[in-house]
Coordinates of C-alpha atoms and ligand atoms in Angstrom, one line a residue:
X5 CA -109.8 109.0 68.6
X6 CA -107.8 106.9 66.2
X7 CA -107.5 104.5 69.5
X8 CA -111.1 104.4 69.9
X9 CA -111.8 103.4 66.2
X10 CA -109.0 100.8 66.2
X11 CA -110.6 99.0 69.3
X12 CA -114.0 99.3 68.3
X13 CA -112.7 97.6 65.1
X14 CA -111.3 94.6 67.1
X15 CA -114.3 94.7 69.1
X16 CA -116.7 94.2 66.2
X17 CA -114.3 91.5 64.8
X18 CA -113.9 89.8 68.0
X19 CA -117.6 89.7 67.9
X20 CA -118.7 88.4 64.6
X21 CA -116.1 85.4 64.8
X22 CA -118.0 84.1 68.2
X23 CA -121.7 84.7 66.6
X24 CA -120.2 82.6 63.7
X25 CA -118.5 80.0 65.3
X26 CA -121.9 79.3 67.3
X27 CA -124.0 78.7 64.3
X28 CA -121.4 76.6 62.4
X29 CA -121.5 74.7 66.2
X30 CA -125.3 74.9 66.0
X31 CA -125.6 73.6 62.5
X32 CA -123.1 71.0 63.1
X33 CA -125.3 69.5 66.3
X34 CA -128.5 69.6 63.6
X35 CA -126.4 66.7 61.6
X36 CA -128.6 64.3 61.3
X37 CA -127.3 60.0 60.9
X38 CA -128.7 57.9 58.0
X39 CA -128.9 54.7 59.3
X40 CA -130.4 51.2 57.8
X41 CA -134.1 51.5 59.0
X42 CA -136.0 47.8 58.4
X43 CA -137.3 47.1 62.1
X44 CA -137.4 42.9 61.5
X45 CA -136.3 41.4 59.0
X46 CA -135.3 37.9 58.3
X47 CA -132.0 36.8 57.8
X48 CA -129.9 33.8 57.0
X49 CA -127.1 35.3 58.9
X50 CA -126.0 32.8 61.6
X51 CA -124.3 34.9 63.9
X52 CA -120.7 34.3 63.0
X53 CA -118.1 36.5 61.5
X54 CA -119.4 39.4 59.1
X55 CA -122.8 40.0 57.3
X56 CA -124.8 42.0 56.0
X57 CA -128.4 42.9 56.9
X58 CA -129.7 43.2 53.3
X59 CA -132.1 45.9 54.1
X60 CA -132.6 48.2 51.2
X61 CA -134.2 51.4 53.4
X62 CA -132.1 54.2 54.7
X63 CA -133.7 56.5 57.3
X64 CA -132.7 60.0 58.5
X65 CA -132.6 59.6 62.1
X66 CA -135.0 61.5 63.5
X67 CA -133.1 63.3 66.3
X68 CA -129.3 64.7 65.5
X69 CA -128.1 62.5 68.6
X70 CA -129.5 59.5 67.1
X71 CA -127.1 56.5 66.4
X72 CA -127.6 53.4 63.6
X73 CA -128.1 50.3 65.9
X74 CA -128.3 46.5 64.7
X75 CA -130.0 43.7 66.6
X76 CA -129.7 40.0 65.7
X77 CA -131.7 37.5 67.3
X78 CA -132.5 33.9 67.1
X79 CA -135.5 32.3 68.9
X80 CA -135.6 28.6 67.5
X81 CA -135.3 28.7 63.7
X82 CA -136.3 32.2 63.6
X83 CA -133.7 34.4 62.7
X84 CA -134.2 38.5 62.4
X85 CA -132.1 41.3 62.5
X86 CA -133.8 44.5 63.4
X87 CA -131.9 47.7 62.1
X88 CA -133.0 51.4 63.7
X89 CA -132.0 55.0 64.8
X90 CA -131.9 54.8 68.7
X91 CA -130.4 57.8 70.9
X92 CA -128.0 56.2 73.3
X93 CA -129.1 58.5 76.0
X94 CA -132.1 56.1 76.4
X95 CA -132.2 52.5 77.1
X96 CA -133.4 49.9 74.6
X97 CA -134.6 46.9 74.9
X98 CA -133.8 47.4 78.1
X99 CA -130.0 48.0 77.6
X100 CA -128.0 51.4 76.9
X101 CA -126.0 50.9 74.1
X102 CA -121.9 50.7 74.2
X103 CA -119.4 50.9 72.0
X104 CA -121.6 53.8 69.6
X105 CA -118.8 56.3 69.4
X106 CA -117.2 53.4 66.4
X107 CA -117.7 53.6 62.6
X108 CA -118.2 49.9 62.6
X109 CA -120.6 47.9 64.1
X110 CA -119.8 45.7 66.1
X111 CA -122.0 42.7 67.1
X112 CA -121.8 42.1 71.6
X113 CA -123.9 39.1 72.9
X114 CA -126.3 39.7 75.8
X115 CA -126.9 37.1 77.8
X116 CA -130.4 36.7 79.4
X117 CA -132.4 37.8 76.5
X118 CA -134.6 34.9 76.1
X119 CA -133.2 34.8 73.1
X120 CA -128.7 34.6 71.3
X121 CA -129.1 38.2 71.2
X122 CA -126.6 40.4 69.5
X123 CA -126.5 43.8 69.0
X124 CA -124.2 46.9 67.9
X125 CA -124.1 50.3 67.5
X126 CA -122.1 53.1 65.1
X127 CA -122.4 56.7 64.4
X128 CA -121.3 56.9 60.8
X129 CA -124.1 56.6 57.9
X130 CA -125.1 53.8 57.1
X131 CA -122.9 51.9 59.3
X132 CA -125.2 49.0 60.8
X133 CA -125.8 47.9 57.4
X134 CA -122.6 45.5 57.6
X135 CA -121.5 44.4 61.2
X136 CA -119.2 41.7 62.4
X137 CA -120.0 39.3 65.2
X138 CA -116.8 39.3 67.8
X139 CA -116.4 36.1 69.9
X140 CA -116.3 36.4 73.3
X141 CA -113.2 36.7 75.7
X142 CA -113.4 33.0 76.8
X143 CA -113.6 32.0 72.7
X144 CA -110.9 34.7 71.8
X145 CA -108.6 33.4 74.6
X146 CA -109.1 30.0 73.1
X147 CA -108.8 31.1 69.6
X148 CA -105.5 32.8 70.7
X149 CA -104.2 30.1 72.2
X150 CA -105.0 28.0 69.9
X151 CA -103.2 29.9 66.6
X152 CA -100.0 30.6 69.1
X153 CA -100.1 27.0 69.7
X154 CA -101.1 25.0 66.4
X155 CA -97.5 25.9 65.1
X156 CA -96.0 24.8 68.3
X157 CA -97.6 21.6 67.9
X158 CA -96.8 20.7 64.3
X159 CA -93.0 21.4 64.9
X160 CA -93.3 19.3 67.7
X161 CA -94.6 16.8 65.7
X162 CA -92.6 17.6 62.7
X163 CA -89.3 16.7 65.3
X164 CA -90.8 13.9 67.2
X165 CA -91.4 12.3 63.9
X166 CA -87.9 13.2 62.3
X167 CA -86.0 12.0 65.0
X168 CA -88.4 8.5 65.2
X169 CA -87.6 8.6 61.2
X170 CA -83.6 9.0 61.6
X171 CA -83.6 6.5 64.9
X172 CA -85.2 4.1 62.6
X173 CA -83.2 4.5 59.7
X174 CA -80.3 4.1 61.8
X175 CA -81.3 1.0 63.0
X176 CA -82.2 -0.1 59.8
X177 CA -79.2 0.9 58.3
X178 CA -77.2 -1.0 61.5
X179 CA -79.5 -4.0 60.3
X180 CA -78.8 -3.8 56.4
X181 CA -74.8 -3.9 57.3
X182 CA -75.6 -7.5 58.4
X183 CA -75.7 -8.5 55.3
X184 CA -77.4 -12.3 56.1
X185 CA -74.5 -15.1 55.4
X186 CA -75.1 -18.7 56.2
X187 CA -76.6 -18.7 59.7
X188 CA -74.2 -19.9 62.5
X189 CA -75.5 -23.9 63.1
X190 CA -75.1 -24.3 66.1
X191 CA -76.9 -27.5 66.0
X192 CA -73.8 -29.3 64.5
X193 CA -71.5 -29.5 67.3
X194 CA -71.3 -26.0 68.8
X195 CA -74.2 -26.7 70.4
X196 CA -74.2 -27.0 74.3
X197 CA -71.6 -29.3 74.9
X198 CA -69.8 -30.9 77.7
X199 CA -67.1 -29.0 79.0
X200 CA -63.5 -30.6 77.7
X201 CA -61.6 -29.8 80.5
X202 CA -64.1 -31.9 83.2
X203 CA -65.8 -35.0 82.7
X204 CA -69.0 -36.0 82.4
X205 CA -69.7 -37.1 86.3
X206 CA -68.3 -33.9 87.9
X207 CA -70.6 -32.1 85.4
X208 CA -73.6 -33.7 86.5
X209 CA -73.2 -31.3 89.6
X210 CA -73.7 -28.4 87.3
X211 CA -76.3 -25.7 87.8
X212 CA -76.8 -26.9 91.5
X213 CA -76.4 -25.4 94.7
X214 CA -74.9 -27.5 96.8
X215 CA -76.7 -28.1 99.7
X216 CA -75.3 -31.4 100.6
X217 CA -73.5 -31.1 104.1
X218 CA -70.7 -33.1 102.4
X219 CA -69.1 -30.4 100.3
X220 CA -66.9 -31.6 97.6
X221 CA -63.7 -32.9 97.9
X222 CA -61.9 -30.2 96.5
X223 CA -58.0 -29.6 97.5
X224 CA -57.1 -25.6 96.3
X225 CA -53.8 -25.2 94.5
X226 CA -52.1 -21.8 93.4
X227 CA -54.3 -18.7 92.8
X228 CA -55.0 -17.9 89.5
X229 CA -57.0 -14.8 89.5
X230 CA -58.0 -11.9 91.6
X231 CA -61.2 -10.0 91.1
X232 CA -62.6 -7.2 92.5
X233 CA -64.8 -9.7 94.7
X234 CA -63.2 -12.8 94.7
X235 CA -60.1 -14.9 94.2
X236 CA -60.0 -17.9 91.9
X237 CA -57.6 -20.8 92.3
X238 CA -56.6 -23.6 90.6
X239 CA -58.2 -27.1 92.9
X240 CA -58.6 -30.6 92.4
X241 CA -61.8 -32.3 92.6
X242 CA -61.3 -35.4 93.9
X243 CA -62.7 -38.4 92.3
X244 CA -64.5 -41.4 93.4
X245 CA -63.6 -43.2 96.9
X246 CA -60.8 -44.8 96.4
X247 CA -58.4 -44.3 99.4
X248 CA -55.1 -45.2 97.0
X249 CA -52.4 -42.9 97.7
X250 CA -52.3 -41.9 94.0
X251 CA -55.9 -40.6 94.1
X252 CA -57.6 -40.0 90.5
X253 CA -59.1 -36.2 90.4
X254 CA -60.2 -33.3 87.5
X255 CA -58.5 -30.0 87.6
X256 CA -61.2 -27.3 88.5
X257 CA -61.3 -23.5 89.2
X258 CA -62.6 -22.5 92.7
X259 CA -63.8 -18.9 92.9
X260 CA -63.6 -17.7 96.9
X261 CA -66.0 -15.0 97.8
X262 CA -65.5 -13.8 101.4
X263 CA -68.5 -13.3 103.4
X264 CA -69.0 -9.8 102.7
X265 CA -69.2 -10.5 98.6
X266 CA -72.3 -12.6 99.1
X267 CA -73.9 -10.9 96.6
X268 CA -72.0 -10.9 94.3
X269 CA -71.5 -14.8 94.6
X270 CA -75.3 -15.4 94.5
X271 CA -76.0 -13.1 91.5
X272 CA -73.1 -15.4 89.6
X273 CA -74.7 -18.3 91.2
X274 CA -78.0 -17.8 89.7
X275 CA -77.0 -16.5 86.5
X276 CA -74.8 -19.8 86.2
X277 CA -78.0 -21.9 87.6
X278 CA -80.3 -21.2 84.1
X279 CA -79.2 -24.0 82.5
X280 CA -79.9 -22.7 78.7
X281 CA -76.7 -20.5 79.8
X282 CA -74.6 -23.4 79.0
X283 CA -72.7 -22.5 75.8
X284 CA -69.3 -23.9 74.5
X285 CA -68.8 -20.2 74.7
X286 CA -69.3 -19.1 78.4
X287 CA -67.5 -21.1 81.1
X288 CA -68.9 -24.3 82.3
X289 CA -70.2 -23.9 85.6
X290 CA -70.0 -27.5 88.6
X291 CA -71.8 -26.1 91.3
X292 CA -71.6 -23.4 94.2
X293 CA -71.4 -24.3 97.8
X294 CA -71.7 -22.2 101.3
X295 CA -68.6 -22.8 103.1
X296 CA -70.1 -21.7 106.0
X297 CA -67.0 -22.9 107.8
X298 CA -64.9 -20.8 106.3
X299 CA -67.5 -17.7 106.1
X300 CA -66.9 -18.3 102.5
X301 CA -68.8 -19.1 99.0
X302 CA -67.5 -20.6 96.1
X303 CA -68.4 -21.6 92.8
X304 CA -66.6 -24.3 91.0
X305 CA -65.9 -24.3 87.2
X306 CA -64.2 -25.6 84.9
X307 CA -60.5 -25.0 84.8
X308 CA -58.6 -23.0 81.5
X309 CA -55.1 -23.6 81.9
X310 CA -54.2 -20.8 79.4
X311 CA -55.5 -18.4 81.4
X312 CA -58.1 -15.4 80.5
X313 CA -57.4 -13.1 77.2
X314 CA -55.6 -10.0 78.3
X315 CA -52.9 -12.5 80.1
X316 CA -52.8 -14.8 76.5
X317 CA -52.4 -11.5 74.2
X318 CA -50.1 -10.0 76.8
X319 CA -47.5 -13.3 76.2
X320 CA -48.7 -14.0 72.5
X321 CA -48.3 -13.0 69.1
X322 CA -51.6 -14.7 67.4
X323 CA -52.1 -15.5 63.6
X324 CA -55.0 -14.6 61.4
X325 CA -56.2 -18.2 62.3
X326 CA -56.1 -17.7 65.7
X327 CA -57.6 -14.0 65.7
X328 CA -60.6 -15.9 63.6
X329 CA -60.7 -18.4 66.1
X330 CA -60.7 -16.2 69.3
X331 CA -62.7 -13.4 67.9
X332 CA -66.0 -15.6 66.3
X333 CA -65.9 -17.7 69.6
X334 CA -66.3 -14.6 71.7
X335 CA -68.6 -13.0 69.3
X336 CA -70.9 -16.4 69.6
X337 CA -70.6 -16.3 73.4
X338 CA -71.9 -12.8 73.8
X339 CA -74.6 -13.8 71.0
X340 CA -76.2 -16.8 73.0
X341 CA -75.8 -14.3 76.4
X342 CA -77.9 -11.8 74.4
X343 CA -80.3 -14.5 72.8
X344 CA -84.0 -15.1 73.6
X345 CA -83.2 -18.4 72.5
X346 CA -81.9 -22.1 73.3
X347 CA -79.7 -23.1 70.2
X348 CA -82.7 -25.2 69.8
X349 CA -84.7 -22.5 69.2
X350 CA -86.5 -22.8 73.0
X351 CA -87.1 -19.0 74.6
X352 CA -84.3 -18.4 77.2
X353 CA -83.6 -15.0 79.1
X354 CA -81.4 -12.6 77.7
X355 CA -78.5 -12.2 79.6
X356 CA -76.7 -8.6 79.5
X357 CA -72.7 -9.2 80.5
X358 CA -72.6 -5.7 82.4
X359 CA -68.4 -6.0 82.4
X360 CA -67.3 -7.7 79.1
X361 CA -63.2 -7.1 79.2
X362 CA -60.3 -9.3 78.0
X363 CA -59.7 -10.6 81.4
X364 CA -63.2 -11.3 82.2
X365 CA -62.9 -14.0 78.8
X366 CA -61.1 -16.9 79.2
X367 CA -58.7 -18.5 76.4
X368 CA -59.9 -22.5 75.9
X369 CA -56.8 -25.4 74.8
X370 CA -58.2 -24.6 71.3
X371 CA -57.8 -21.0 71.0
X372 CA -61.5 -20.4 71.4
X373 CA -62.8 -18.0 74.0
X374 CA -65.2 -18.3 76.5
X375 CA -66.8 -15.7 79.0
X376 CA -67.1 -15.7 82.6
X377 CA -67.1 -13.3 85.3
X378 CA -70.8 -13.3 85.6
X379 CA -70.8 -11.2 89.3
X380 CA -72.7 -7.9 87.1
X381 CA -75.1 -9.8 85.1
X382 CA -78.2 -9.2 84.7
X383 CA -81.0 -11.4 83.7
X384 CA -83.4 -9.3 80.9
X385 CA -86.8 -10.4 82.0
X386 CA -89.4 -9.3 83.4
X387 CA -88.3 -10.4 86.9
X388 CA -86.1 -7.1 87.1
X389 CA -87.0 -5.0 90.1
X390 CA -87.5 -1.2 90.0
X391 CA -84.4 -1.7 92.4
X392 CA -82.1 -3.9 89.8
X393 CA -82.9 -1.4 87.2
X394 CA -82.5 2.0 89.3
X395 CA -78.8 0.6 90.4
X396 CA -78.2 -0.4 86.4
X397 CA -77.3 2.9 85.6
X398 CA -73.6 2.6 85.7
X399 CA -71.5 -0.6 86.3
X400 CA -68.7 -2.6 85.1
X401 CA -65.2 -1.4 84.3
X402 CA -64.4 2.0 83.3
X403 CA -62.2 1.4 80.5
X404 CA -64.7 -0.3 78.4
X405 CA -67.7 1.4 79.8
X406 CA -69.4 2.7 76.4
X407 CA -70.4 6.0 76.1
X408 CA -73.7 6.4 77.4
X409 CA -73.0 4.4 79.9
X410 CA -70.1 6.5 81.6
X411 CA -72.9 9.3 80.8
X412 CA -75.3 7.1 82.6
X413 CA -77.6 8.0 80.5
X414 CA -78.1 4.4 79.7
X415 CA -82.0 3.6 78.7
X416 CA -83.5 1.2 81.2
X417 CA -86.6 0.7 79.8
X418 CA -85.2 -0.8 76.8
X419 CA -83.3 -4.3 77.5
X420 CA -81.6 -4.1 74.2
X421 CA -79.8 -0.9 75.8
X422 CA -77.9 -3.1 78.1
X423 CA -76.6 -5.5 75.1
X424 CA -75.7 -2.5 73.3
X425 CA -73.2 -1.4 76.3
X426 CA -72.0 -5.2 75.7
X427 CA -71.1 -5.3 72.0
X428 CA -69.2 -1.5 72.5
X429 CA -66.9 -3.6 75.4
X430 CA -67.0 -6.8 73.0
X431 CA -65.6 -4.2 69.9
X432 CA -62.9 -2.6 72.3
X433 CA -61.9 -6.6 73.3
X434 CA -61.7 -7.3 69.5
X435 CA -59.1 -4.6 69.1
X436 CA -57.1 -5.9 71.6
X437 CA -57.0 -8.8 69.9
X438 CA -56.3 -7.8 66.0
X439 CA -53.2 -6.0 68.2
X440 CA -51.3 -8.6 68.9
X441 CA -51.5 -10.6 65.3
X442 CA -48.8 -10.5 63.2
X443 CA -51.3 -10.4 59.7
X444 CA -51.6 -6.6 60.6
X445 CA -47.4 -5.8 60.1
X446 CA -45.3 -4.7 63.0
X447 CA -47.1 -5.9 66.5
X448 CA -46.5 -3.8 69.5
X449 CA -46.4 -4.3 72.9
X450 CA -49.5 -5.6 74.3
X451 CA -51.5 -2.6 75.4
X452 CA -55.4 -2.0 76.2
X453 CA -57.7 -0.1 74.7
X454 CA -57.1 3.6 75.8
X455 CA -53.7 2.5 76.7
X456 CA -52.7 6.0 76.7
X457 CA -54.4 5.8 80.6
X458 CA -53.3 5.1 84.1
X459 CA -54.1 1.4 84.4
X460 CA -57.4 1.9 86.3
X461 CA -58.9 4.9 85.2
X462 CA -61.3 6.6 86.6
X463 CA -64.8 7.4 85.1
X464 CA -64.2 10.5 84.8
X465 CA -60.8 10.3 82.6
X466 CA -62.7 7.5 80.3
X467 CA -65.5 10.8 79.8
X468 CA -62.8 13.1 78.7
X469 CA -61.4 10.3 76.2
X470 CA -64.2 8.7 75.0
X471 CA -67.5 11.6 75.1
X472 CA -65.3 14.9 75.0
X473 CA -62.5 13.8 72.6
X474 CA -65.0 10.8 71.2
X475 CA -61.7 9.2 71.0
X476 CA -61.6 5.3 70.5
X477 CA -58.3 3.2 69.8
X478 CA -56.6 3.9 66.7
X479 CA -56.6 1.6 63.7
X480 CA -54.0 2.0 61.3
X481 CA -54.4 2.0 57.9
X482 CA -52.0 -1.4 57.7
X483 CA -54.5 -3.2 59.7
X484 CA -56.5 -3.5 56.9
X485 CA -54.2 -4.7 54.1
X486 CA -56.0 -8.0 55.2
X487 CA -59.4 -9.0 53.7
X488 CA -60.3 -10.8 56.7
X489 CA -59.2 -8.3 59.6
X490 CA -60.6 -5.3 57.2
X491 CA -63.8 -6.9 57.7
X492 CA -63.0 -7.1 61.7
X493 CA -62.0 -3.4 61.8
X494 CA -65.0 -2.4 60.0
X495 CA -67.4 -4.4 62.2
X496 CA -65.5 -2.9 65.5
X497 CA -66.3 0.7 64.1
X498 CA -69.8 -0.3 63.4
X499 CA -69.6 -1.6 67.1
X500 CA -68.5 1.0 68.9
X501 CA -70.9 3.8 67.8
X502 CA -71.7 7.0 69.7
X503 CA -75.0 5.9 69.0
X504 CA -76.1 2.6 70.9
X505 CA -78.9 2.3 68.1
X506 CA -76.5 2.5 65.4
X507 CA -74.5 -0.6 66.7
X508 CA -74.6 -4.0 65.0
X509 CA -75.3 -6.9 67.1
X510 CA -73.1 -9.7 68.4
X511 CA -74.9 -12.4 66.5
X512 CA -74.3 -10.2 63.0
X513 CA -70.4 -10.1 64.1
X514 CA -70.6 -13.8 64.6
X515 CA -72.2 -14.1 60.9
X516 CA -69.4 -11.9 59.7
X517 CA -66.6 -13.9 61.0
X518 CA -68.6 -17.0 59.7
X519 CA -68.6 -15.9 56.2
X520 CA -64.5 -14.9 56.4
X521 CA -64.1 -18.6 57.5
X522 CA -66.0 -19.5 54.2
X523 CA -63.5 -16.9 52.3
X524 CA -60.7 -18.5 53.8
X525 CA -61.6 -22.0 53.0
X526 CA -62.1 -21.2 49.6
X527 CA -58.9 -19.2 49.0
X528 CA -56.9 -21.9 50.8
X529 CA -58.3 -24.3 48.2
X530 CA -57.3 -22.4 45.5
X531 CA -54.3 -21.5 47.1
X532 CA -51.2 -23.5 46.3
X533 CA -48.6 -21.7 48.3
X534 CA -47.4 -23.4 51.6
X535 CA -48.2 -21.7 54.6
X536 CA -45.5 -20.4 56.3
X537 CA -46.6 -20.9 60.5
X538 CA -46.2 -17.6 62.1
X539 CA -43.7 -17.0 64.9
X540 CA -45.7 -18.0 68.0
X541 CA -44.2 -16.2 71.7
X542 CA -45.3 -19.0 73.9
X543 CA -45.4 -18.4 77.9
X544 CA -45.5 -21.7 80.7
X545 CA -48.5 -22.9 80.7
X546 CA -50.2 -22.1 84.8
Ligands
ADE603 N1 -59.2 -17.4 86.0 C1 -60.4 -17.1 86.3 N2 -61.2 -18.2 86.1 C2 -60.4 -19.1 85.6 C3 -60.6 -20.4 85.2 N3 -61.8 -21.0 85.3 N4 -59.6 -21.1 84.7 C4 -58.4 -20.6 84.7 N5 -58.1 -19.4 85.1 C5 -59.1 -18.6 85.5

């Protein structure tokens, strides 16, 4: 009995719950949506971003399934937003509506409405009263790429214009060390001049090929040089036609290319041929002749009994005269090479050296410097082939290659790039030579630059001194108890700079040792003291 009443109780419960859980169901299905009700209604709202429909009635929707829709339409200058109760079981306007299970409303376009036609739907009171007009994919790709890229862009700017700002500052701050002294005048005497060591007939042959079938009368004598392409020997140049047994003749230099260096001799050759090369500075060029004969070219020069550089530093101890004296001559030689202009101030092709070293510079009777070895050259025009420039990368002689170019990361499009390279080689050749005079204290043994290295070394070797170790040759702190060969060691360290950009020019070295020269002058006037000569090593003249 007790078990009957007990389950009849839970029964009854059981039962009640249901029934009441059915009408709260019922009565929440009988909820009925307020939505803004103003059919059309004007509006100023232009279909972007978020507005509001400013309509101040507020209908209870009809039916409980009944959502609050929007509609925003523009027909010419007619703008209208229509705002009702629609069930979303039935199509309007031709359309069943999306998105309605949302609390916001949220503005879709329709396409091929005769009309920009927008519409949205919400089921939460009230909600089409504010809705907010979403782009579509195609403008929310863009707008996505666009904020993910915008940053991107102005740091790239940012950077490309930093590193144009620091590049120019560098320059200019390479430019401002020049301080401007009295311009080198070459006008008054430096000027192109006739070589000393031949005469004025044989240099009428200069800048000429030789075409004549009579080649010169030229009798070799000992060899005086061997290259990497040619030898050069010591000749005589016949003169005139007298058959006397004690002939007169000029001492020349022959330089013998056999056949297979043919290009080497005709990229010399034409260097040599521009005629606004001629410099008291660079090595007076005769002529060059095919010696078919002998399957071998030559090109004749003027002779330099002292030799080239590394052989004079090698046998001599030099004095701060002489260190002035070979140091601004080679500094003016590799200026006119680099200059766009005659000493007269006509235009004239910049020449790039391509394998400035102390024995590609020859040592004059006076103790000034002049350059030759012209087989790497290259002319700076606009004549240079895609070819010339492709095989520009990386030439000359590893020990004074400069940094970027043993990287070969040398700039082609930018001639100045290649007299950059130059004045690094010209700064390691001034080392050599403040090494060997005595105004600097004790003076070693003549060594190179790098002379830590094998005596040819590699590329690779010169990479591992000069761009892993950024090593360059020492200068001690006693080089620069002089005033004048401070100013020298300063100028080589502006010279040989990592960065090409950052080095000074030759023409601002040649400036440089102008203005010492002045300094000198003065101080000797004021200078009472006899000079003591310094001890000079001298070696047989070849
Ligand atoms: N070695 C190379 N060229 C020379 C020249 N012209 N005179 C003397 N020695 C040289």
């Amino acid at each position: 009995m007790e078990l009957l009443r007990f389950s009849a109780f839970w029964c009854g419960t059981i039962l009640f719950g249901s029934i009441l859980l059915e009408e709260a169901e019922a009565s929440m299905m009988d909820i009925k949506r307020l939505c803004k009700f103003c059919d059309v209604k004007a509006t100023s709202c232009i279909g972007k971003g978020s507005c509001k429909v400013e309509c101040d009635r507020t209908a209870i929707c009809p039916d409980h399934n009944e959502v609050c829709v929007t509609i925003w339409r523009q027909k010419d200058d007619n703008i209208t937003f229509d705002t009702v109760c629609h069930n979303p079981a039935e199509q309007l306007y031709g359309l069943f509506l999306e998105d309605y299970n949302n609390s916001k409303c949220e503005m879709k376009e329709k396409k091929g409405m005769g009309s920009r036609f927008f519409i949205c739907s919400c089921d939460d009171d009230e909600c089409n009263e504010n809705v907010i007009f979403s782009q579509d994919i195609y403008s929310q790709v863009v707008a996505v790429i666009l904020v993910s890229l915008v940053p991107l862009l102005v740091l790239t700017v940012v950077i490309i214009t930093s590193f144009y700002c620091y590049r120019v500052y560098r320059q200019r701050q390479a430019q401002s060390k020049c301080k401007k002294g009295p311009l080198l005048d070459y006008s008054e005497g430096r000027a192109i001049m006739i070589n000393e060591e031949v005469s004025e007939s044989s240099s009428t042959h200069a800048n000429n090929l030789n075409h004549n079938n009579e080649l010169l009368p030229i009798e070799l004598d000992v060899m005086v040089g061997k290259g990497r392409f040619a030898e050069v020997h010591k000749a005589k140049l016949k003169q005139g036609s007298s058959v006397s047994e004690e002939q007169a003749f000029e001492t020349v230099a022959v330089k013998i290319f056999p056949d297979e260096e043919y290009a080497s001799w005709k990229n010399e050759k034409d260097i040599f041929s521009d005629a606004d090369l001629r410099h008291e500075n660079v090595l007076h060029f005769l002529t060059a002749e095919e010696r078919k004969g002998q399957r071998q070219y030559w090109l004749i020069t003027a002779y330099h009994p002292l030799g080239n550089l590394q052989e004079y530093l090698s046998h001599h101890i030099i004095t701060w005269h002489d260190l002035w004296l070979l140091g601004s001559s080679l500094t003016r030689g590799v200026a006119h090479l680099h200059s766009d202009r005659t000493p007269c101030g006509r235009y004239k092709v910049p020449i790039a050296h391509r394998d400035i070293k102390s024995s590609n510079i020859l040592v004059k009777k006076d103790l000034t410097c002049c350059l030759c070895d012209f087989g790497l050259a290259l002319r700076l025009d606009n004549s240079l082939s895609v070819d010339e420039l492709a095989n520009s990368g990386q030439v000359g002689t590893a020990r004074y290659m400069a940094p970027e170019v043993l990287e070969s990361r040398i700039n082609l499009e930018n001639i100045e790039s290649f007299k950059q390279a130059d004045v690094y080689s010209m700064a390691l050749v001034l080392w050599e030579i403040i090494s060997r005079c005595s105004a600097i204290g004790e003076v070693k043994e003549y060594e190179p630059p790098f002379g830590n290295l094998r005596e040819h070394p590699c590329v690779e070797s010169m990479k591992d001194s000069v761009l892993r170790d950024k090593g360059r040759p020492e200068i001690p702190n006693s080089w620069t108890n002089h005033t004048g060969i401070q100013m020298v060691c300063a100028s080589i360290e502006d010279c040989w700079d990592h960065d090409p950009e950052a080095r000074l020019t030759a023409q601002c070295i040649a400036e440089r040792f102008s203005e010492v020269e002045y300094l000198d002058k003065l101080s000797d006037c004021s200078d009472s003291e006899e000079k003591i000569p310094e001890e000079i090593i001298v070696v047989d003249e070849k």
